[in-house]
Amino acid sequence: MKLQLFPLTSSWVTKVSLITYILVFLLLVRIHEVLPASPSQKDALKQGIDLDAAWSDLETITQVPHPYNSRANEVVRNYLLERVREVANRYPTVHISDDSISNISYVENKVTGIYVEGFNILVKVEGRNKSLPAVLFSAHFDSSALALGVTDDGMGTISLLSLIEHFAKDQPLRTALFNLNNGEEDGLCGSHTFFRHPWWKEADTFLNIEGAGSGGRPILFRASSAELVKAFRHTDRPHGTITSSDAFSLGLVRSMTDFEVYAGRGGMNGLDVSFYFNRDKYHTMDDNIANLGSRAPFWTILKLTRDVGSHLTNTEHHEEKQRPVYWDVLGRFMVVFGMDGLVWLLPCTLVATVVVTLGMGSYVWYMGEQPSPSRQWIHFPLCLTFSIICSSFFVTILCKINPLIIYSSPYPVIMAIMAVIITSLLFPLHIIANKHGDDPSCIKTILSTQYFLFTGVLVLGYIQMLKRLGFGGFYFLEILHVEAALAIILDLGDRSWSAYCSSTIIRSQSEEPDESTQPLLEIHANPIRGSESDRESVNTPEPRNLWLLEFLISVIPLSVLVLQLALIVSAALGQTIADGSSPVIVYAGLTVLIFFSIVPMVPFAHLISRKVFFTVAFFFIALSAYNL
């Protein structure tokens, strides 16, 4: 008997499933919560960054709240002005404009008239090729009246100060403009008044550094083009997703940044980078150095600004206008391509996977394989409908009773939603699929087929959404469909091989008739499929260990992408409920993402041990009691 290393049994499927999801979740939480430690001063200097000096600058400008038009704001402004003058005195390519005269009147949100005098500090570092458009770097140095402004936006301001010194020492190809702007907290005043200064016409690209939380990982909030995102991924720890840009477009994030002004009034292409962790400390006295925990967040934005800024200023062309689709993978690298490419890719992969799957399925049917009784076809749609109803009910109850629980306890919320999906989707499927005692391998085939069809329907809907609305945040549906297609192709390929081997055995066992007794006319059975009695008398080759490969392909990549996205949503959008965002949208979005991390388990639901479902149900009760 042939030894199977990973047989398709309940024990093996249960073990692999538990180990996979636990390891993936713990890995993602660690990446999400823990930043790499900052280097020592010696190692930082080797990378061209004076970390101690930058840290001292940050401590100096964040000792007290310094809102626009206050005495403390004037002290901070004078300190920054003195620091850039020190650089300008040493390097002739550095020029300063102490802009105390630019002023502007404008209407905000179509209802409020504003007149403002900016008091920005503008710095120009000449590039080697002055014929190329300049790159603008922007951060605001004023704080909220009730905050010290370490993350919003002290770290961004000092990062630009460090970048000025770097460009002064190592002249870039393009000219670099810096707008250390004032009055952002009072209506994006500093970016508006920038357009009253003659230097603004020199730039066509910008990088805006903002802070909408306290510490943590900086994220690429928005980007104007795919080419600029490709520049952003040159940093060591790129972090971002097109979903955040969609959230701004839908009004789910109500905070505004200078990105709106530079991209709107100025018509420039740019990147909007911001901190988003610990929003409960945003615009409070808790936005201080002590709550950073370490220098790691500061080092991350210093390094990011240096890496991205260097690439932007040393690239000749920034002309591409194509909207980007992008996401990072484990904070290590970033996938990016144009929206047009995604619109073209979706229907092509859909047609290709359907054609291949139909071809292989037809061959399996022709060879006489019977994957599963017809009664199994209704099980997945019924369980899917039941799960949607249960998840919607749970979200509704959560929004009614305790909508702010995610503000302080995001992980219990995530685990409770995960538990309700497991118990309402996979457990009923497990019970129904095993009711008639059908072959587990046959059940897996029919569930894989239904799962593949389900993903195809989702991709069709996503194509229409892209064409009408242009939202790229559901990019993972393409990955979901491709993984489901690969899994069913492997399954059908395994069955095709088994059927081929059976037919080969049948043909080899067939005896050639004697020519003297062979009739002139004879009706033959299918030489490939053989007769029914032939197929029953031949032992089908033992299944290969492809189920594990199917599991790994369909579960791991997607769960990594959507659970990572769920953590971002819980940290960013989850804390905007206090700002007036709808809790229903926040919890519903989180539920959808968690659902897509669980749904790849559908083909294996019938083989998961019932003890797992009972344990999950117990945790759901406990977590619900805590959350509600």
mmCIF file of N, CA and C in Angstrom, residues 481-576:
data_model
loop_
_atom_site.group_PDB
_atom_site.id
_atom_site.type_symbol
_atom_site.label_atom_id
_atom_site.label_comp_id
_atom_site.label_asym_id
_atom_site.label_seq_id
_atom_site.Cartn_x
_atom_site.Cartn_y
_atom_site.Cartn_z
ATOM 1 N N HIS A 481 -10.104 34.954 -6.683
ATOM 2 C CA HIS A 481 -10.562 34.142 -7.812
ATOM 3 C C HIS A 481 -9.434 33.300 -8.398
ATOM 4 N N VAL A 482 -8.260 33.890 -8.560
ATOM 5 C CA VAL A 482 -7.137 33.143 -9.132
ATOM 6 C C VAL A 482 -6.758 31.976 -8.235
ATOM 7 N N GLU A 483 -6.745 32.198 -6.926
ATOM 8 C CA GLU A 483 -6.421 31.113 -5.994
ATOM 9 C C GLU A 483 -7.465 30.012 -6.038
ATOM 10 N N ALA A 484 -8.752 30.400 -6.096
ATOM 11 C CA ALA A 484 -9.818 29.394 -6.194
ATOM 12 C C ALA A 484 -9.688 28.603 -7.489
ATOM 13 N N ALA A 485 -9.320 29.294 -8.578
ATOM 14 C CA ALA A 485 -9.147 28.618 -9.862
ATOM 15 C C ALA A 485 -7.988 27.628 -9.807
ATOM 16 N N LEU A 486 -6.868 28.039 -9.239
ATOM 17 C CA LEU A 486 -5.720 27.136 -9.133
ATOM 18 C C LEU A 486 -6.060 25.911 -8.290
ATOM 19 N N ALA A 487 -6.829 26.125 -7.213
ATOM 20 C CA ALA A 487 -7.197 25.005 -6.345
ATOM 21 C C ALA A 487 -8.089 24.002 -7.083
ATOM 22 N N ILE A 488 -9.103 24.482 -7.813
ATOM 23 C CA ILE A 488 -9.993 23.556 -8.517
ATOM 24 C C ILE A 488 -9.273 22.895 -9.690
ATOM 25 N N ILE A 489 -8.343 23.614 -10.315
ATOM 26 C CA ILE A 489 -7.563 23.006 -11.397
ATOM 27 C C ILE A 489 -6.697 21.869 -10.859
ATOM 28 N N LEU A 490 -6.085 22.079 -9.702
ATOM 29 C CA LEU A 490 -5.305 21.007 -9.084
ATOM 30 C C LEU A 490 -6.193 19.817 -8.732
ATOM 31 N N ASP A 491 -7.383 20.097 -8.192
ATOM 32 C CA ASP A 491 -8.312 19.035 -7.813
ATOM 33 C C ASP A 491 -8.752 18.234 -9.039
ATOM 34 N N LEU A 492 -9.163 18.948 -10.096
ATOM 35 C CA LEU A 492 -9.595 18.260 -11.312
ATOM 36 C C LEU A 492 -8.423 17.557 -11.993
ATOM 37 N N GLY A 493 -7.244 18.154 -11.899
ATOM 38 C CA GLY A 493 -6.068 17.501 -12.452
ATOM 39 C C GLY A 493 -5.772 16.196 -11.754
ATOM 40 N N ASP A 494 -5.940 16.170 -10.438
ATOM 41 C CA ASP A 494 -5.739 14.943 -9.671
ATOM 42 C C ASP A 494 -6.750 13.878 -10.097
ATOM 43 N N ARG A 495 -7.999 14.299 -10.260
ATOM 44 C CA ARG A 495 -9.038 13.357 -10.679
ATOM 45 C C ARG A 495 -8.810 12.885 -12.126
ATOM 46 N N SER A 496 -8.349 13.782 -12.977
ATOM 47 C CA SER A 496 -8.065 13.396 -14.358
ATOM 48 C C SER A 496 -6.966 12.344 -14.411
ATOM 49 N N TRP A 497 -5.954 12.540 -13.585
ATOM 50 C CA TRP A 497 -4.854 11.577 -13.546
ATOM 51 C C TRP A 497 -5.336 10.216 -13.051
ATOM 52 N N SER A 498 -6.151 10.220 -12.019
ATOM 53 C CA SER A 498 -6.683 8.964 -11.500
ATOM 54 C C SER A 498 -7.535 8.257 -12.552
ATOM 55 N N ALA A 499 -8.379 9.049 -13.259
ATOM 56 C CA ALA A 499 -9.220 8.458 -14.296
ATOM 57 C C ALA A 499 -8.383 7.912 -15.448
ATOM 58 N N TYR A 500 -7.319 8.628 -15.805
ATOM 59 C CA TYR A 500 -6.443 8.169 -16.877
ATOM 60 C C TYR A 500 -5.749 6.867 -16.492
ATOM 61 N N CYS A 501 -5.267 6.800 -15.265
ATOM 62 C CA CYS A 501 -4.606 5.580 -14.812
ATOM 63 C C CYS A 501 -5.574 4.412 -14.813
ATOM 64 N N SER A 502 -6.832 4.639 -14.396
ATOM 65 C CA SER A 502 -7.832 3.578 -14.388
ATOM 66 C C SER A 502 -8.108 3.076 -15.799
ATOM 67 N N SER A 503 -8.239 4.018 -16.747
ATOM 68 C CA SER A 503 -8.524 3.617 -18.127
ATOM 69 C C SER A 503 -7.359 2.857 -18.731
ATOM 70 N N THR A 504 -6.146 3.218 -18.339
ATOM 71 C CA THR A 504 -4.964 2.499 -18.831
ATOM 72 C C THR A 504 -4.959 1.066 -18.346
ATOM 73 N N ILE A 505 -5.332 0.872 -17.089
ATOM 74 C CA ILE A 505 -5.386 -0.478 -16.532
ATOM 75 C C ILE A 505 -6.452 -1.294 -17.239
ATOM 76 N N ILE A 506 -7.616 -0.652 -17.506
ATOM 77 C CA ILE A 506 -8.704 -1.357 -18.186
ATOM 78 C C ILE A 506 -8.256 -1.824 -19.567
ATOM 79 N N ARG A 507 -7.597 -0.929 -20.302
ATOM 80 C CA ARG A 507 -7.161 -1.292 -21.653
ATOM 81 C C ARG A 507 -6.120 -2.403 -21.626
ATOM 82 N N SER A 508 -5.230 -2.352 -20.643
ATOM 83 C CA SER A 508 -4.180 -3.379 -20.570
ATOM 84 C C SER A 508 -4.742 -4.743 -20.213
ATOM 85 N N GLN A 509 -5.881 -4.769 -19.501
ATOM 86 C CA GLN A 509 -6.481 -6.035 -19.090
ATOM 87 C C GLN A 509 -7.423 -6.609 -20.147
ATOM 88 N N SER A 510 -7.746 -5.784 -21.163
ATOM 89 C CA SER A 510 -8.671 -6.245 -22.211
ATOM 90 C C SER A 510 -7.959 -7.235 -23.123
ATOM 91 N N GLU A 511 -8.621 -8.297 -23.462
ATOM 92 C CA GLU A 511 -8.067 -9.322 -24.353
ATOM 93 C C GLU A 511 -8.456 -9.029 -25.789
ATOM 94 N N GLU A 512 -7.513 -9.228 -26.692
ATOM 95 C CA GLU A 512 -7.801 -9.033 -28.105
ATOM 96 C C GLU A 512 -8.672 -10.190 -28.597
ATOM 97 N N PRO A 513 -9.765 -9.949 -29.305
ATOM 98 C CA PRO A 513 -10.622 -11.033 -29.801
ATOM 99 C C PRO A 513 -9.934 -11.840 -30.907
ATOM 100 N N ASP A 514 -10.290 -13.121 -31.001
ATOM 101 C CA ASP A 514 -9.765 -14.008 -32.031
ATOM 102 C C ASP A 514 -10.351 -13.622 -33.392
ATOM 103 N N GLU A 515 -9.467 -13.471 -34.427
ATOM 104 C CA GLU A 515 -9.935 -13.017 -35.724
ATOM 105 C C GLU A 515 -10.918 -13.992 -36.353
ATOM 106 N N SER A 516 -10.774 -15.290 -36.033
ATOM 107 C CA SER A 516 -11.650 -16.289 -36.643
ATOM 108 C C SER A 516 -13.061 -16.241 -36.103
ATOM 109 N N THR A 517 -13.203 -15.663 -34.918
ATOM 110 C CA THR A 517 -14.533 -15.614 -34.301
ATOM 111 C C THR A 517 -15.085 -14.217 -34.220
ATOM 112 N N GLN A 518 -14.287 -13.189 -34.621
ATOM 113 C CA GLN A 518 -14.731 -11.796 -34.494
ATOM 114 C C GLN A 518 -15.800 -11.488 -35.535
ATOM 115 N N PRO A 519 -16.968 -10.980 -35.132
ATOM 116 C CA PRO A 519 -18.021 -10.634 -36.093
ATOM 117 C C PRO A 519 -17.602 -9.421 -36.923
ATOM 118 N N LEU A 520 -18.256 -9.317 -38.129
ATOM 119 C CA LEU A 520 -17.936 -8.202 -39.001
ATOM 120 C C LEU A 520 -18.368 -6.881 -38.397
ATOM 121 N N LEU A 521 -19.506 -6.887 -37.695
ATOM 122 C CA LEU A 521 -20.010 -5.673 -37.068
ATOM 123 C C LEU A 521 -20.112 -5.892 -35.570
ATOM 124 N N GLU A 522 -19.620 -4.953 -34.813
ATOM 125 C CA GLU A 522 -19.672 -5.088 -33.358
ATOM 126 C C GLU A 522 -19.741 -3.713 -32.732
ATOM 127 N N ILE A 523 -20.573 -3.538 -31.722
ATOM 128 C CA ILE A 523 -20.687 -2.282 -30.991
ATOM 129 C C ILE A 523 -19.747 -2.342 -29.803
ATOM 130 N N HIS A 524 -18.762 -1.424 -29.790
ATOM 131 C CA HIS A 524 -17.736 -1.422 -28.740
ATOM 132 C C HIS A 524 -18.110 -0.455 -27.633
ATOM 133 N N ALA A 525 -17.685 -0.774 -26.421
ATOM 134 C CA ALA A 525 -17.769 0.202 -25.317
ATOM 135 C C ALA A 525 -16.679 1.238 -25.527
ATOM 136 N N ASN A 526 -16.831 2.358 -24.878
ATOM 137 C CA ASN A 526 -15.826 3.421 -24.972
ATOM 138 C C ASN A 526 -14.478 2.860 -24.546
ATOM 139 N N PRO A 527 -13.465 2.817 -25.432
ATOM 140 C CA PRO A 527 -12.182 2.202 -25.095
ATOM 141 C C PRO A 527 -11.435 2.948 -24.000
ATOM 142 N N ILE A 528 -11.802 4.195 -23.793
ATOM 143 C CA ILE A 528 -11.112 4.966 -22.753
ATOM 144 C C ILE A 528 -11.797 4.788 -21.417
ATOM 145 N N ARG A 529 -13.136 4.984 -21.415
ATOM 146 C CA ARG A 529 -13.874 4.925 -20.163
ATOM 147 C C ARG A 529 -14.086 3.489 -19.704
ATOM 148 N N GLY A 530 -14.249 2.589 -20.651
ATOM 149 C CA GLY A 530 -14.535 1.219 -20.287
ATOM 150 C C GLY A 530 -15.976 1.058 -19.878
ATOM 151 N N SER A 531 -16.401 -0.158 -19.665
ATOM 152 C CA SER A 531 -17.772 -0.404 -19.218
ATOM 153 C C SER A 531 -17.894 -0.146 -17.736
ATOM 154 N N GLU A 532 -19.124 -0.084 -17.287
ATOM 155 C CA GLU A 532 -19.360 0.169 -15.856
ATOM 156 C C GLU A 532 -18.744 -0.914 -15.004
ATOM 157 N N SER A 533 -18.880 -2.177 -15.451
ATOM 158 C CA SER A 533 -18.322 -3.288 -14.661
ATOM 159 C C SER A 533 -16.810 -3.240 -14.640
ATOM 160 N N ASP A 534 -16.200 -2.781 -15.776
ATOM 161 C CA ASP A 534 -14.738 -2.656 -15.812
ATOM 162 C C ASP A 534 -14.250 -1.643 -14.795
ATOM 163 N N ARG A 535 -14.935 -0.490 -14.770
ATOM 164 C CA ARG A 535 -14.494 0.564 -13.854
ATOM 165 C C ARG A 535 -14.662 0.147 -12.407
ATOM 166 N N GLU A 536 -15.690 -0.611 -12.117
ATOM 167 C CA GLU A 536 -15.911 -1.047 -10.740
ATOM 168 C C GLU A 536 -14.911 -2.097 -10.318
ATOM 169 N N SER A 537 -14.423 -2.882 -11.284
ATOM 170 C CA SER A 537 -13.495 -3.961 -10.939
ATOM 171 C C SER A 537 -12.056 -3.497 -10.817
ATOM 172 N N VAL A 538 -11.793 -2.267 -11.274
ATOM 173 C CA VAL A 538 -10.423 -1.743 -11.222
ATOM 174 C C VAL A 538 -10.268 -0.828 -10.015
ATOM 175 N N ASN A 539 -9.225 -1.035 -9.261
ATOM 176 C CA ASN A 539 -8.935 -0.168 -8.120
ATOM 177 C C ASN A 539 -8.360 1.153 -8.623
ATOM 178 N N THR A 540 -9.056 2.255 -8.356
ATOM 179 C CA THR A 540 -8.575 3.574 -8.757
ATOM 180 C C THR A 540 -7.299 3.894 -7.989
ATOM 181 N N PRO A 541 -6.297 4.433 -8.647
ATOM 182 C CA PRO A 541 -5.057 4.792 -7.942
ATOM 183 C C PRO A 541 -5.342 5.690 -6.746
ATOM 184 N N GLU A 542 -4.577 5.493 -5.701
ATOM 185 C CA GLU A 542 -4.780 6.280 -4.485
ATOM 186 C C GLU A 542 -4.590 7.760 -4.765
ATOM 187 N N PRO A 543 -5.411 8.618 -4.132
ATOM 188 C CA PRO A 543 -5.294 10.058 -4.363
ATOM 189 C C PRO A 543 -3.906 10.561 -3.983
ATOM 190 N N ARG A 544 -3.438 11.507 -4.728
ATOM 191 C CA ARG A 544 -2.149 12.108 -4.408
ATOM 192 C C ARG A 544 -2.346 13.147 -3.303
ATOM 193 N N ASN A 545 -1.243 13.675 -2.797
ATOM 194 C CA ASN A 545 -1.310 14.608 -1.663
ATOM 195 C C ASN A 545 -1.499 16.048 -2.119
ATOM 196 N N LEU A 546 -2.337 16.268 -3.125
ATOM 197 C CA LEU A 546 -2.502 17.611 -3.657
ATOM 198 C C LEU A 546 -3.406 18.487 -2.798
ATOM 199 N N TRP A 547 -4.177 17.893 -1.892
ATOM 200 C CA TRP A 547 -5.091 18.695 -1.083
ATOM 201 C C TRP A 547 -4.323 19.730 -0.268
ATOM 202 N N LEU A 548 -3.149 19.370 0.225
ATOM 203 C CA LEU A 548 -2.365 20.303 1.027
ATOM 204 C C LEU A 548 -1.901 21.483 0.174
ATOM 205 N N LEU A 549 -1.489 21.188 -1.068
ATOM 206 C CA LEU A 549 -1.085 22.268 -1.963
ATOM 207 C C LEU A 549 -2.282 23.162 -2.287
ATOM 208 N N GLU A 550 -3.451 22.569 -2.502
ATOM 209 C CA GLU A 550 -4.669 23.346 -2.739
ATOM 210 C C GLU A 550 -4.961 24.261 -1.548
ATOM 211 N N PHE A 551 -4.821 23.720 -0.356
ATOM 212 C CA PHE A 551 -5.086 24.492 0.861
ATOM 213 C C PHE A 551 -4.131 25.674 0.979
ATOM 214 N N LEU A 552 -2.862 25.409 0.803
ATOM 215 C CA LEU A 552 -1.864 26.474 0.966
ATOM 216 C C LEU A 552 -2.052 27.575 -0.077
ATOM 217 N N ILE A 553 -2.377 27.193 -1.307
ATOM 218 C CA ILE A 553 -2.564 28.180 -2.370
ATOM 219 C C ILE A 553 -3.791 29.042 -2.113
ATOM 220 N N SER A 554 -4.883 28.425 -1.705
ATOM 221 C CA SER A 554 -6.142 29.160 -1.583
ATOM 222 C C SER A 554 -6.289 29.906 -0.264
ATOM 223 N N VAL A 555 -5.559 29.523 0.763
ATOM 224 C CA VAL A 555 -5.760 30.109 2.092
ATOM 225 C C VAL A 555 -4.709 31.154 2.451
ATOM 226 N N ILE A 556 -3.444 30.819 2.335
ATOM 227 C CA ILE A 556 -2.400 31.678 2.905
ATOM 228 C C ILE A 556 -2.296 33.051 2.241
ATOM 229 N N PRO A 557 -2.127 33.145 0.913
ATOM 230 C CA PRO A 557 -1.972 34.497 0.328
ATOM 231 C C PRO A 557 -3.149 35.411 0.618
ATOM 232 N N LEU A 558 -4.368 34.890 0.465
ATOM 233 C CA LEU A 558 -5.541 35.744 0.669
ATOM 234 C C LEU A 558 -5.706 36.136 2.128
ATOM 235 N N SER A 559 -5.527 35.184 3.046
ATOM 236 C CA SER A 559 -5.692 35.507 4.465
ATOM 237 C C SER A 559 -4.667 36.543 4.914
ATOM 238 N N VAL A 560 -3.463 36.476 4.374
ATOM 239 C CA VAL A 560 -2.450 37.476 4.709
ATOM 240 C C VAL A 560 -2.888 38.860 4.238
ATOM 241 N N LEU A 561 -3.386 38.958 3.001
ATOM 242 C CA LEU A 561 -3.782 40.248 2.453
ATOM 243 C C LEU A 561 -4.971 40.855 3.184
ATOM 244 N N VAL A 562 -6.044 40.073 3.361
ATOM 245 C CA VAL A 562 -7.266 40.665 3.904
ATOM 246 C C VAL A 562 -7.199 40.853 5.419
ATOM 247 N N LEU A 563 -6.509 39.971 6.131
ATOM 248 C CA LEU A 563 -6.373 40.175 7.569
ATOM 249 C C LEU A 563 -5.453 41.368 7.858
ATOM 250 N N GLN A 564 -4.434 41.551 7.037
ATOM 251 C CA GLN A 564 -3.600 42.748 7.175
ATOM 252 C C GLN A 564 -4.430 43.996 6.944
ATOM 253 N N LEU A 565 -5.307 43.936 5.944
ATOM 254 C CA LEU A 565 -6.182 45.061 5.653
ATOM 255 C C LEU A 565 -7.193 45.277 6.779
ATOM 256 N N ALA A 566 -7.658 44.189 7.379
ATOM 257 C CA ALA A 566 -8.596 44.304 8.500
ATOM 258 C C ALA A 566 -7.939 44.997 9.692
ATOM 259 N N LEU A 567 -6.670 44.721 9.932
ATOM 260 C CA LEU A 567 -5.961 45.384 11.027
ATOM 261 C C LEU A 567 -5.801 46.876 10.751
ATOM 262 N N ILE A 568 -5.550 47.235 9.496
ATOM 263 C CA ILE A 568 -5.454 48.646 9.141
ATOM 264 C C ILE A 568 -6.790 49.346 9.350
ATOM 265 N N VAL A 569 -7.869 48.707 8.906
ATOM 266 C CA VAL A 569 -9.204 49.285 9.058
ATOM 267 C C VAL A 569 -9.550 49.478 10.529
ATOM 268 N N SER A 570 -9.234 48.492 11.357
ATOM 269 C CA SER A 570 -9.556 48.596 12.781
ATOM 270 C C SER A 570 -8.764 49.707 13.450
ATOM 271 N N ALA A 571 -7.509 49.914 13.026
ATOM 272 C CA ALA A 571 -6.675 50.951 13.641
ATOM 273 C C ALA A 571 -6.987 52.336 13.102
ATOM 274 N N ALA A 572 -7.350 52.428 11.829
ATOM 275 C CA ALA A 572 -7.581 53.736 11.207
ATOM 276 C C ALA A 572 -9.056 54.129 11.271
ATOM 277 N N LEU A 573 -9.901 53.395 10.545
ATOM 278 C CA LEU A 573 -11.322 53.739 10.514
ATOM 279 C C LEU A 573 -12.015 53.461 11.840
ATOM 280 N N GLY A 574 -11.536 52.456 12.560
ATOM 281 C CA GLY A 574 -12.181 52.103 13.823
ATOM 282 C C GLY A 574 -12.218 53.245 14.813
ATOM 283 N N GLN A 575 -11.214 54.114 14.753
ATOM 284 C CA GLN A 575 -11.153 55.217 15.705
ATOM 285 C C GLN A 575 -11.688 56.524 15.128
ATOM 286 N N THR A 576 -12.326 56.438 13.956
ATOM 287 C CA THR A 576 -12.975 57.628 13.403
ATOM 288 C C THR A 576 -14.450 57.694 13.785
#
